[in-house]
Short mmCIF file of C-alpha atoms in Angstrom, two decimals:
data_model
loop_
_atom_site.label_atom_id
_atom_site.label_comp_id
_atom_site.label_asym_id
_atom_site.label_seq_id
_atom_site.Cartn_x
_atom_site.Cartn_y
_atom_site.Cartn_z
CA MET A 1 77.58 113.26 86.88
CA THR A 2 79.15 110.49 84.76
CA THR A 3 76.88 107.47 84.43
CA ALA A 4 77.17 104.11 82.69
CA HIS A 5 75.06 100.98 82.15
CA LEU A 6 77.09 97.88 83.00
CA PRO A 7 76.64 94.17 83.82
CA LEU A 8 76.26 93.57 87.56
CA PHE A 9 78.03 90.76 89.44
CA PRO A 10 76.85 90.45 93.09
CA LEU A 11 79.24 88.73 95.50
CA ASN A 12 79.60 88.12 99.19
CA ALA A 13 82.86 90.08 98.95
CA VAL A 14 84.10 93.63 98.42
CA LEU A 15 86.34 94.58 95.49
CA PHE A 16 88.63 97.62 95.77
CA PRO A 17 90.19 99.67 92.96
CA GLY A 18 93.58 98.29 91.95
CA LEU A 19 93.00 94.84 93.44
CA VAL A 20 92.78 91.60 91.47
CA LEU A 21 89.66 89.43 91.62
CA PRO A 22 89.78 85.79 90.40
CA LEU A 23 86.36 84.29 89.64
CA ASN A 24 85.12 80.79 88.92
CA VAL A 25 81.91 81.36 86.93
CA PHE A 26 79.51 78.45 86.60
CA GLU A 27 75.95 79.79 87.02
CA GLU A 28 74.27 80.27 83.66
CA ARG A 29 73.27 83.88 84.33
CA TYR A 30 76.92 84.83 84.90
CA ARG A 31 78.16 82.62 82.09
CA ALA A 32 75.82 84.63 79.83
CA MET A 33 77.45 87.79 81.17
CA MET A 34 80.91 86.50 80.30
CA ARG A 35 79.82 85.49 76.81
CA GLU A 36 78.52 89.02 76.30
CA LEU A 37 81.76 90.55 77.59
CA LEU A 38 83.74 88.39 75.17
CA LYS A 39 81.97 90.20 72.32
CA THR A 40 83.89 93.33 73.29
CA ASP A 41 87.10 93.82 71.33
CA GLU A 42 90.05 92.52 73.33
CA ASN A 43 91.70 95.94 73.06
CA GLU A 44 88.74 97.55 74.83
CA PRO A 45 87.97 97.20 78.57
CA ARG A 46 85.54 94.40 79.38
CA ARG A 47 83.83 96.06 82.30
CA PHE A 48 81.30 94.88 84.85
CA VAL A 49 80.35 96.04 88.34
CA VAL A 50 81.09 94.00 91.44
CA VAL A 51 78.76 94.79 94.32
CA ALA A 52 78.59 93.22 97.77
CA VAL A 53 75.37 91.52 98.87
CA ARG A 54 73.88 92.87 102.09
CA ASP A 55 73.95 90.70 105.21
CA GLY A 56 71.02 88.32 105.40
CA ARG A 57 70.48 88.27 101.64
CA GLU A 58 71.08 85.23 99.48
CA THR A 59 74.19 85.51 97.34
CA ALA A 60 75.13 83.86 94.08
CA THR A 61 76.82 80.49 94.41
CA THR A 62 79.44 81.60 91.90
CA GLY A 63 82.23 82.87 94.07
CA THR A 64 85.72 84.28 94.24
CA GLY A 65 88.70 82.05 93.73
CA MET A 66 89.16 79.22 91.28
CA PRO A 67 88.26 75.87 92.86
CA GLU A 68 89.13 72.74 90.92
CA SER A 69 85.51 71.78 90.49
CA ALA A 70 82.05 73.05 91.29
CA ALA A 71 78.60 71.58 90.85
CA VAL A 72 76.66 73.58 88.28
CA PRO A 73 73.30 74.60 89.80
CA ALA A 74 69.98 74.67 88.00
CA ASP A 75 69.44 77.65 85.74
CA LEU A 76 68.47 80.74 87.66
CA ALA A 77 66.74 83.88 86.49
CA PRO A 78 68.89 87.04 86.78
CA ALA A 79 67.25 88.23 90.01
CA ASP A 80 66.68 84.84 91.69
CA GLY A 81 67.79 84.97 95.31
CA PHE A 82 67.76 88.77 95.40
CA GLY A 83 64.07 89.51 96.01
CA ALA A 84 61.41 91.40 94.08
CA ASP A 85 63.49 94.59 94.06
CA PRO A 86 67.09 93.39 93.63
CA ILE A 87 68.78 96.71 94.36
CA GLN A 88 67.57 96.41 97.98
CA SER A 89 69.75 93.31 98.35
CA PHE A 90 72.96 95.10 97.41
CA HIS A 91 75.20 97.69 98.97
CA ARG A 92 74.87 100.84 96.89
CA VAL A 93 78.61 101.44 96.39
CA GLY A 94 80.54 98.94 94.30
CA CYS A 95 83.60 98.76 92.09
CA VAL A 96 83.98 98.51 88.33
CA ALA A 97 86.06 95.48 87.32
CA ASP A 98 87.99 95.12 84.08
CA ALA A 99 88.20 91.47 82.99
CA ALA A 100 91.72 91.13 81.61
CA LYS A 101 91.29 87.38 81.26
CA ILE A 102 88.13 85.44 80.42
CA ARG A 103 88.77 81.79 79.58
CA GLU A 104 85.92 79.44 78.71
CA ARG A 105 86.44 75.85 79.78
CA ALA A 106 85.29 72.81 77.84
CA ASP A 107 82.24 72.43 80.11
CA GLY A 108 81.06 76.00 79.41
CA THR A 109 82.16 77.48 82.73
CA PHE A 110 84.60 80.38 82.85
CA GLU A 111 87.83 81.27 84.57
CA VAL A 112 88.00 85.04 84.97
CA LEU A 113 90.69 87.36 86.23
CA ALA A 114 89.53 90.94 86.73
CA THR A 115 91.00 94.07 88.30
CA GLY A 116 89.08 96.70 90.22
CA THR A 117 89.26 100.13 88.60
CA THR A 118 86.89 102.79 89.96
CA ARG A 119 84.20 103.12 92.61
CA VAL A 120 80.61 103.57 91.49
CA ARG A 121 77.21 104.09 93.09
CA LEU A 122 74.25 101.99 92.00
CA LEU A 123 71.35 104.09 90.71
CA SER A 124 69.10 101.29 89.44
CA VAL A 125 69.17 97.56 88.67
CA ASP A 126 67.61 95.94 85.59
CA ALA A 127 66.65 92.25 85.66
CA SER A 128 64.94 92.11 82.25
CA GLY A 129 67.86 90.53 80.36
CA PRO A 130 69.79 87.25 80.74
CA PHE A 131 71.84 88.76 83.58
CA LEU A 132 71.57 91.72 85.94
CA THR A 133 72.69 95.13 84.72
CA ALA A 134 72.95 98.40 86.61
CA GLU A 135 72.93 102.10 85.95
CA VAL A 136 75.84 103.50 87.94
CA GLU A 137 77.52 106.84 88.57
CA HIS A 138 81.23 107.34 89.02
CA LEU A 139 82.43 108.29 92.52
CA ALA A 140 85.42 110.62 92.60
CA GLU A 141 88.19 109.97 95.12
CA ASP A 142 89.23 113.11 97.03
CA GLU A 143 92.70 112.50 98.46
CA GLU A 144 93.12 115.74 100.47
CA ALA A 145 96.79 115.40 99.53
CA GLY A 146 98.63 116.78 102.57
CA GLU A 147 96.60 115.12 105.31
CA ALA A 148 96.11 111.90 103.35
CA ARG A 149 99.84 111.45 102.76
CA THR A 150 100.63 111.83 106.46
CA LEU A 151 97.85 109.41 107.37
CA ALA A 152 99.05 106.91 104.75
CA GLU A 153 102.49 106.78 106.34
CA GLY A 154 100.93 106.07 109.73
CA VAL A 155 98.64 103.40 108.28
CA MET A 156 101.53 101.57 106.61
CA ARG A 157 103.47 101.53 109.87
CA ALA A 158 100.43 100.19 111.71
CA PHE A 159 99.82 97.66 108.92
CA ARG A 160 103.38 96.30 109.19
CA THR A 161 102.90 95.83 112.94
CA TYR A 162 99.53 94.16 112.33
CA GLN A 163 101.10 91.76 109.80
CA LYS A 164 103.88 90.78 112.16
CA ARG A 165 101.40 90.08 114.95
CA LEU A 166 99.13 88.10 112.65
CA ALA A 167 101.75 86.09 110.78
CA GLY A 168 104.50 85.87 113.39
CA ALA A 169 107.73 87.83 113.57
CA SER A 170 109.60 85.27 111.40
CA GLU A 171 107.13 85.56 108.51
CA ARG A 172 107.89 87.66 105.45
CA SER A 173 105.74 90.79 105.28
CA LEU A 174 103.10 91.20 102.61
CA THR A 175 104.83 94.37 101.42
CA THR A 176 108.42 95.41 101.81
CA GLY A 177 110.15 98.75 101.75
CA GLY A 178 110.89 98.41 98.04
CA ASP A 179 107.33 98.05 96.83
CA LEU A 180 105.23 100.30 99.02
CA PRO A 181 102.68 102.31 97.01
CA ASP A 182 103.16 106.07 96.87
CA GLU A 183 99.58 107.27 96.44
CA PRO A 184 97.50 107.57 99.64
CA SER A 185 94.37 106.26 97.89
CA VAL A 186 96.28 103.16 96.73
CA VAL A 187 97.56 102.61 100.27
CA SER A 188 94.01 102.89 101.61
CA TYR A 189 92.66 100.30 99.16
CA LEU A 190 95.57 97.91 99.61
CA VAL A 191 95.24 97.91 103.39
CA ALA A 192 91.44 97.59 103.25
CA ALA A 193 91.75 94.54 101.00
CA ALA A 194 94.63 92.85 102.85
CA THR A 195 93.37 93.27 106.42
CA VAL A 196 91.25 90.42 107.81
CA LEU A 197 87.88 92.15 108.21
CA ASP A 198 84.23 91.21 107.73
CA VAL A 199 82.37 92.22 104.58
CA GLY A 200 80.43 94.97 106.35
CA THR A 201 83.61 96.67 107.55
CA LYS A 202 85.28 96.36 104.15
CA GLN A 203 82.18 97.85 102.55
CA ARG A 204 82.30 100.79 104.94
CA LEU A 205 85.90 101.41 103.91
CA LEU A 206 85.06 101.19 100.21
CA GLN A 207 82.32 103.80 100.48
CA ALA A 208 84.25 106.23 102.67
CA PRO A 209 83.71 109.74 101.28
CA ASP A 210 87.43 110.43 100.78
CA THR A 211 90.87 108.90 101.18
CA ALA A 212 91.66 110.65 104.46
CA THR A 213 88.47 109.35 106.09
CA ARG A 214 89.28 105.81 104.94
CA LEU A 215 92.84 106.01 106.23
CA ARG A 216 91.74 107.37 109.60
CA GLU A 217 89.32 104.47 110.04
CA GLU A 218 91.98 101.98 108.96
CA LEU A 219 94.41 103.35 111.51
CA THR A 220 91.84 102.82 114.25
CA LEU A 221 90.97 99.33 112.99
CA LEU A 222 94.60 98.23 112.67
CA ARG A 223 95.46 99.34 116.19
CA LYS A 224 92.38 97.58 117.55
CA GLU A 225 93.01 94.36 115.61
CA THR A 226 96.67 94.31 116.57
CA ALA A 227 95.78 94.67 120.24
CA VAL A 228 93.25 91.83 119.98
CA ILE A 229 95.71 89.53 118.18
CA ARG A 230 98.29 90.09 120.91
CA HIS A 231 95.99 88.32 123.39
CA LEU A 232 94.75 85.48 121.15
CA PRO A 233 96.04 81.95 121.78
CA SER A 234 95.68 81.15 118.07
CA LEU A 235 95.56 83.33 114.98
CA PRO A 236 92.75 82.72 112.47
CA ALA A 237 93.06 83.40 108.74
CA VAL A 238 96.85 83.67 108.97
CA ASP A 239 97.24 82.46 105.37
CA LEU A 240 95.77 85.73 104.15
CA THR A 241 98.96 87.52 105.11
CA ARG A 242 101.13 85.14 103.08
CA ALA A 243 99.46 85.62 99.70
CA PRO A 244 100.46 88.65 97.60
CA THR A 245 97.93 91.34 96.89
CA HIS A 246 98.36 92.49 93.29
CA LEU A 247 98.05 96.18 92.48
CA ASN A 248 97.02 97.50 89.08
#
């Protein structure tokens, strides 16, 4: 079992391996995390763990995306908003992020661009420092090559149909024939990230025991969502299909 002790960044979102995560960091506890990461040599990975907050739990006000401005809240202790035993507030499977870009603004906030790398399971959470840290173990990805590759082809076909229904037949697809990923695990993460799903469903896909299981569930979800969209008078969250999803 490979374990590591890494900074922990809770979000009301799920990060998948290979996907890019932009962050606007303005809470002091997470600013302290970024300052610590900047001490790492720029040629070395600046790693932290992104974990989704469970439904009904308070989440950090620092969020994904890079809004033009954000009110800086009062200083918060590392575990504030997450209860007496913070690990109970988080889903146990998260994703390691590598911060390729950390830019400090004049006001002390940070603009961060990170990429998901590998899945991990939380073993413990430590709130004794200036920010949360976690002991995590690496989760291997079993692709079951033959079955997973066949499933991946079916998922991509279903995903194209889903995109057309969601964005309209005249819209350009998110992915085209020239840039489809080859690896079934990459397909599974791309589709999980790009499909309009709630956090709980995305989390279930992230923690699937293997690639084939994830792809099978995605195939079911895509067919269901496509059927629902066909009967909707209006299509919510359509902009999500127009923005590129960047792979590592």
